[in-house]
Coordinates of C-alpha atoms in Angstrom, one line a residue:
X1 CA 69.4 5.2 159.2
X2 CA 71.3 6.2 162.4
X3 CA 72.1 9.9 163.6
X4 CA 76.0 10.2 165.2
X5 CA 76.5 14.0 166.2
X6 CA 78.0 17.0 164.9
X7 CA 75.9 16.5 161.6
X8 CA 77.1 12.7 161.1
X9 CA 75.0 10.2 160.0
X10 CA 75.3 6.4 159.7
X11 CA 73.6 3.8 157.2
X12 CA 73.7 0.0 157.0
X13 CA 72.2 -2.7 154.8
X14 CA 69.3 -5.0 157.3
X15 CA 71.7 -7.6 157.4
X16 CA 74.9 -5.3 158.8
X17 CA 75.5 -5.4 162.3
X18 CA 74.1 -2.1 163.6
X19 CA 75.5 0.9 165.7
X20 CA 75.9 -1.2 169.4
X21 CA 77.0 -0.1 173.0
X22 CA 80.5 -1.4 171.6
X23 CA 81.3 1.0 169.3
X24 CA 80.0 3.7 171.4
X25 CA 82.5 3.3 173.8
X26 CA 85.3 2.7 171.9
X27 CA 85.3 5.3 170.1
X28 CA 84.9 7.6 172.7
X29 CA 88.1 5.5 174.2
X30 CA 90.1 6.3 170.9
X31 CA 92.7 9.2 171.5
X32 CA 93.9 10.3 168.4
X33 CA 97.0 12.4 167.7
X34 CA 96.6 15.3 165.8
X35 CA 96.7 14.0 161.8
X36 CA 96.1 10.6 163.3
X37 CA 96.6 8.1 160.2
X38 CA 94.2 4.8 161.9
X39 CA 93.6 1.6 160.8
X40 CA 90.0 -0.4 161.5
X41 CA 90.5 -3.7 161.6
X42 CA 87.4 -5.8 160.9
X43 CA 85.3 -2.0 159.9
X44 CA 82.1 -3.3 158.6
X45 CA 80.2 -0.5 157.1
X46 CA 82.7 2.4 159.1
X47 CA 80.9 2.9 161.8
X48 CA 84.3 3.2 164.2
X49 CA 85.9 5.3 161.1
X50 CA 82.1 7.7 161.0
X51 CA 82.7 7.9 164.4
X52 CA 86.5 9.1 164.8
X53 CA 86.0 11.5 162.0
X54 CA 83.0 13.2 163.5
X55 CA 84.7 14.0 166.9
X56 CA 88.8 14.4 164.9
X57 CA 88.8 16.8 162.6
X58 CA 92.2 15.5 161.4
X59 CA 92.2 11.9 161.2
X60 CA 92.0 9.7 158.1
X61 CA 90.4 5.9 158.6
X62 CA 91.1 3.2 156.5
X63 CA 89.1 0.2 157.1
X64 CA 89.6 -3.6 156.5
X65 CA 86.5 -5.6 155.5
X66 CA 86.0 -8.6 154.2
X67 CA 82.2 -8.6 153.6
X68 CA 81.6 -7.1 150.3
X69 CA 78.2 -5.5 150.9
X70 CA 79.4 -4.3 154.3
X71 CA 82.2 -2.4 152.4
X72 CA 79.9 -1.1 149.6
X73 CA 78.2 0.2 152.2
X74 CA 81.5 1.8 154.2
X75 CA 81.7 3.5 151.2
X76 CA 78.9 5.0 150.6
X77 CA 78.6 6.1 154.2
X78 CA 81.8 8.3 153.4
X79 CA 80.4 9.7 150.6
X80 CA 77.1 10.7 151.9
X81 CA 79.1 12.3 154.8
X82 CA 81.2 14.5 152.7
X83 CA 84.4 12.5 154.1
X84 CA 85.3 10.1 151.5
X85 CA 88.8 11.6 151.3
X86 CA 89.7 11.0 154.6
X87 CA 87.6 7.5 155.3
X88 CA 88.1 4.2 153.1
X89 CA 87.6 1.1 153.0
X90 CA 89.4 -2.3 151.7
X91 CA 87.4 -5.4 150.7
X92 CA 90.5 -7.5 151.9
X93 CA 91.0 -10.0 154.8
X94 CA 93.2 -9.1 157.9
X95 CA 94.5 -12.5 157.4
X96 CA 96.9 -11.6 154.5
X97 CA 96.3 -7.3 154.8
X98 CA 96.4 -5.8 151.2
X99 CA 99.7 -4.0 149.3
X100 CA 97.9 -0.9 150.2
X101 CA 98.3 -1.3 153.8
X102 CA 102.1 -0.4 154.1
X103 CA 103.5 -2.1 157.0
X104 CA 104.7 0.4 160.2
X105 CA 102.4 3.6 158.4
X106 CA 99.7 3.7 160.9
X107 CA 99.7 6.0 164.3
X108 CA 96.4 3.5 165.6
X109 CA 94.6 0.7 165.1
X110 CA 91.1 0.3 166.1
X111 CA 89.1 -3.1 165.9
X112 CA 85.8 -4.6 167.4
X113 CA 86.8 -8.2 166.9
X114 CA 84.4 -10.9 167.0
X115 CA 84.5 -11.9 171.1
X116 CA 83.5 -15.5 170.8
X117 CA 86.4 -18.1 169.8
X118 CA 83.9 -21.5 170.0
X119 CA 80.1 -22.7 171.6
X120 CA 77.2 -22.0 169.7
X121 CA 76.9 -20.2 166.0
X122 CA 75.1 -16.9 166.5
X123 CA 71.5 -16.8 164.8
X124 CA 72.3 -13.1 164.4
X125 CA 76.0 -12.0 162.2
X126 CA 77.7 -15.1 162.6
X127 CA 80.7 -13.2 161.1
X128 CA 81.0 -10.6 163.3
X129 CA 80.4 -12.1 166.8
X130 CA 81.9 -15.3 166.8
X131 CA 86.1 -16.2 165.1
X132 CA 85.0 -18.0 162.1
X133 CA 86.7 -15.8 159.7
X134 CA 89.7 -14.6 161.7
X135 CA 91.2 -15.4 165.4
X136 CA 91.9 -12.8 168.0
X137 CA 95.6 -13.4 167.4
X138 CA 95.2 -13.0 163.4
X139 CA 93.8 -9.3 164.9
X140 CA 96.9 -8.5 166.8
X141 CA 99.4 -9.8 163.9
X142 CA 97.6 -7.0 161.6
X143 CA 97.7 -4.7 164.5
X144 CA 101.6 -4.9 165.0
X145 CA 102.0 -5.5 161.1
X146 CA 99.9 -1.9 160.2
X147 CA 101.4 0.5 163.1
X148 CA 104.5 2.1 163.4
X149 CA 106.6 2.4 166.7
X150 CA 105.0 4.2 169.2
X151 CA 101.6 3.3 167.8
X152 CA 98.1 2.9 169.5
X153 CA 95.5 -0.1 169.6
X154 CA 92.5 0.1 170.9
X155 CA 90.1 -2.7 171.3
X156 CA 86.9 -3.3 173.0
X157 CA 86.3 -7.1 173.9
X158 CA 85.1 -9.3 176.7
X159 CA 86.3 -9.1 180.4
X160 CA 86.8 -13.2 180.8
X161 CA 89.6 -12.8 177.7
X162 CA 91.7 -10.2 179.4
X163 CA 94.1 -13.0 179.8
X164 CA 94.5 -13.7 176.5
X165 CA 94.7 -9.8 175.5
X166 CA 97.6 -9.7 177.3
X167 CA 98.8 -12.6 176.5
X168 CA 98.9 -11.7 172.5
X169 CA 99.7 -8.2 173.2
X170 CA 103.4 -9.4 174.8
X171 CA 103.5 -11.7 172.0
X172 CA 102.8 -9.0 169.2
X173 CA 104.9 -6.3 171.2
X174 CA 101.8 -4.7 172.2
X175 CA 101.9 -3.3 175.3
X176 CA 98.5 -3.0 177.8
X177 CA 99.2 0.9 178.9
X178 CA 94.8 1.6 179.6
X179 CA 92.4 -0.3 180.8
X180 CA 88.8 0.7 181.1
X181 CA 85.9 -1.4 182.5
X182 CA 82.7 -0.9 181.2
X183 CA 79.6 -1.8 183.7
X184 CA 75.8 -0.8 181.9
X185 CA 74.9 -0.6 185.2
X186 CA 76.5 1.4 188.2
X187 CA 75.9 -1.8 190.7
X188 CA 76.4 -4.7 188.0
X189 CA 79.2 -6.8 187.2
X190 CA 82.0 -5.5 184.3
X191 CA 80.3 -6.2 180.7
X192 CA 83.3 -5.1 178.8
X193 CA 86.8 -4.0 178.6
X194 CA 88.9 -1.0 176.4
X195 CA 92.0 -1.6 176.1
X196 CA 95.4 0.7 174.7
X197 CA 98.1 -1.1 173.7
X198 CA 101.0 0.8 172.8
X199 CA 104.0 -1.0 169.9
X200 CA 107.1 -1.1 171.7
X201 CA 106.0 0.5 174.9
X202 CA 108.1 0.4 178.5
X203 CA 105.4 -1.4 180.8
X204 CA 103.1 0.6 182.9
X205 CA 98.8 0.6 183.2
X206 CA 96.4 3.0 184.1
X207 CA 93.2 1.3 185.4
X208 CA 89.8 3.7 184.7
X209 CA 86.1 2.4 185.1
X210 CA 82.5 3.8 183.7
X211 CA 79.1 2.4 184.4
X212 CA 76.8 4.0 181.7
X213 CA 73.3 4.3 184.3
X214 CA 73.2 4.2 187.7
X215 CA 71.1 2.5 190.2
X216 CA 67.7 3.8 189.4
X217 CA 68.5 2.9 185.6
X218 CA 68.9 6.6 184.5
X219 CA 71.9 7.5 182.3
X220 CA 75.2 8.6 184.1
X221 CA 77.4 11.2 182.8
X222 CA 79.8 8.9 181.1
X223 CA 76.9 7.6 179.5
X224 CA 75.8 11.1 178.4
X225 CA 79.7 12.3 177.4
X226 CA 79.6 8.7 175.1
X227 CA 76.1 9.2 173.2
X228 CA 77.1 13.5 172.6
X229 CA 74.1 13.8 174.7
X230 CA 73.8 17.6 176.1
X231 CA 74.7 17.2 180.1
X232 CA 72.2 19.0 182.5

């Protein structure tokens, strides 16, 4: 069991993808409007949904997850935290969104998609790490379909695929609005990117940058905020 914040906890099966830096920085990056309806694409055991519900008391999150075991764990996590009316999960393929997902009905979409389109198969969590069951294009298509006009799509990815992300955004009318660069160490290379894209928006991009540790390896103020640690 993982202890989150605001009294929330997360459980996952031994084979499920664990709580990761990717999920933490993405949840911190997401900005939700009041009473936001969130669609989580590839939601796993409900990690992002739990994190968003923990920090926002008015949002509701619906996850789409292909793996039956992870889907069942998401429902259990919602029930254990007493938010089963706010956090749901549908066991389905995001490439063919189920009828429960009404097109254009969500104000926000989030995704921590597989990072790698090819190469050697991962020995741990291959479906979560590599595009075996869905491509990046599939994720963008589902996000665009689920979002209403003016809705926001938040995702985390690897910096080397930024060009592809922007190209797909243009194809699906998802315009980049905020790009946040994430460095694990302040003097290190960019290891992750966070991107906010808005459906049907005008052009205009805001750049941000954070680091999780300083030159001595100590947690930064960004790290303490992201992990909800008391700032000294």
